[in-house]
């Protein structure tokens, strides 16, 4: 084979690899947006069940959600804390109550509640990213992109 044929084959392989990587990323993104069939969300908390639910009652912020959210506590694998599983009770009324009382998507509300409980139990306080402890910064295009990503991440749980 001559050099130009090898170069074309190399370029074709590069394009194929890029297309495969893009397809895999798109499939992952699509899979992440598919809801779990029964709506359960989970978090592992480095604590005992008694720390999470003293007296069998899960603490804040689940005290606001007690009527519309079901919770389960299970030992985490490898004796690494406790898994807290939660879901909005099936049925339109529970979701409507969450939307009405707390605003927003019930799945995002549940994610925020799980994250808040985890940080409260593990650190003793709810960690906040806003307002920024370092104060105000200059408005830039890159900063606007980061701000938008932070707003979206708060409900989804990842930046």
XYZ file of C-alpha atoms in Angstrom:
159
model
C 0.000 0.000 0.000
C 1.162 3.478 -0.719
C 1.217 6.371 1.751
C -1.965 8.033 0.497
C -3.965 4.809 0.890
C -2.647 4.370 4.425
C -3.511 7.985 5.235
C -7.063 7.510 3.940
C -7.475 4.305 5.954
C -6.160 6.062 9.075
C -8.511 9.005 8.585
C -11.443 6.643 8.042
C -10.603 4.753 11.229
C -10.399 8.037 13.130
C -13.796 9.143 11.838
C -15.308 5.757 12.732
C -13.854 5.902 16.256
C -15.157 9.446 16.735
C -18.612 8.454 15.518
C -18.660 5.444 17.848
C -17.623 7.601 20.820
C -20.299 10.187 20.001
C -22.959 7.477 19.651
C -21.943 5.953 23.001
C -22.100 9.363 24.718
C -25.519 10.040 23.205
C -26.784 6.618 24.299
C -25.501 7.247 27.859
C -27.188 10.649 27.963
C -30.452 9.135 26.713
C -30.235 6.228 29.182
C -29.655 8.612 32.099
C -32.871 10.477 31.275
C -34.990 7.323 31.320
C -36.928 7.198 34.590
C -36.531 4.191 36.848
C -39.609 2.035 36.415
C -40.837 2.410 39.962
C -39.451 5.897 40.671
C -37.056 5.001 43.508
C -34.059 7.296 44.076
C -31.245 6.226 46.404
C -28.295 7.614 48.289
C -25.698 5.946 50.498
C -25.198 7.755 53.792
C -22.160 7.066 55.963
C -24.270 6.641 59.099
C -26.409 4.139 60.974
C -30.151 3.852 60.378
C -30.703 5.424 63.830
C -28.719 8.509 62.745
C -30.839 8.865 59.608
C -34.215 8.028 61.139
C -34.194 8.499 64.916
C -37.212 6.714 66.316
C -37.997 5.327 62.857
C -38.825 8.752 61.378
C -36.551 10.092 58.632
C -35.430 13.615 59.535
C -35.485 16.862 57.582
C -36.229 17.538 54.773
C -38.343 14.385 54.617
C -40.525 15.654 57.459
C -42.096 18.037 54.884
C -42.635 15.133 52.480
C -43.838 12.431 54.911
C -47.366 12.220 53.486
C -46.308 11.839 49.870
C -42.930 10.053 50.007
C -42.158 6.437 50.865
C -38.696 5.667 52.301
C -36.692 2.499 52.962
C -33.443 2.043 54.871
C -31.120 -0.852 54.010
C -27.544 -1.669 55.023
C -25.074 -0.490 52.380
C -22.871 -3.136 50.754
C -19.578 -3.808 52.500
C -20.802 -2.339 55.799
C -20.316 1.181 54.418
C -23.239 2.988 55.956
C -26.914 2.886 55.101
C -28.758 3.133 51.818
C -31.752 5.459 51.915
C -34.260 4.755 49.162
C -37.156 7.138 48.554
C -39.927 7.633 46.034
C -42.957 9.813 45.582
C -45.944 7.583 46.296
C -47.592 6.293 43.133
C -50.622 8.223 42.004
C -51.310 11.655 40.655
C -52.311 13.169 44.018
C -48.873 12.729 45.613
C -47.095 14.265 42.635
C -49.598 17.126 42.569
C -48.992 17.808 46.279
C -45.208 17.883 45.735
C -45.600 20.264 42.782
C -48.050 22.480 44.676
C -46.262 22.670 48.052
C -42.627 22.578 46.994
C -42.774 23.603 43.349
C -40.920 21.989 40.512
C -40.512 18.443 39.326
C -41.143 15.730 41.957
C -38.040 13.791 40.837
C -35.827 16.879 41.291
C -37.445 17.620 44.655
C -36.693 14.069 45.770
C -33.058 14.283 44.586
C -32.575 17.558 46.461
C -34.137 16.093 49.605
C -31.867 13.030 49.468
C -28.776 15.186 48.928
C -29.784 17.552 51.740
C -30.377 14.692 54.188
C -27.054 13.058 53.279
C -25.043 16.246 53.853
C -26.945 17.090 57.042
C -26.336 13.632 58.568
C -22.705 13.302 57.429
C -21.485 16.860 58.094
C -24.037 18.350 60.461
C -25.089 21.069 58.024
C -26.528 21.458 54.557
C -23.739 22.438 52.202
C -24.696 25.309 49.907
C -23.067 26.489 46.719
C -25.043 29.722 46.585
C -24.594 32.452 47.629
C -20.949 32.212 46.740
C -18.752 32.585 49.814
C -16.107 34.429 47.805
C -18.563 37.175 46.840
C -19.483 38.587 43.455
C -17.416 38.131 40.342
C -17.262 39.831 36.987
C -19.878 38.648 34.475
C -18.265 36.799 31.581
C -19.478 34.418 28.889
C -17.664 31.492 30.527
C -19.088 32.463 33.910
C -22.606 32.514 32.462
C -22.079 28.968 31.151
C -20.912 27.792 34.591
C -23.849 29.532 36.282
C -26.288 27.788 33.936
C -24.658 24.413 34.552
C -24.844 24.961 38.324
C -28.556 25.778 38.159
C -29.289 22.627 36.163
C -27.031 20.479 38.359
C -28.824 21.381 41.568
C -31.840 19.304 40.587
C -30.012 16.600 38.684
C -27.245 16.097 41.197
C -24.224 16.372 38.939
C -22.341 19.216 37.326
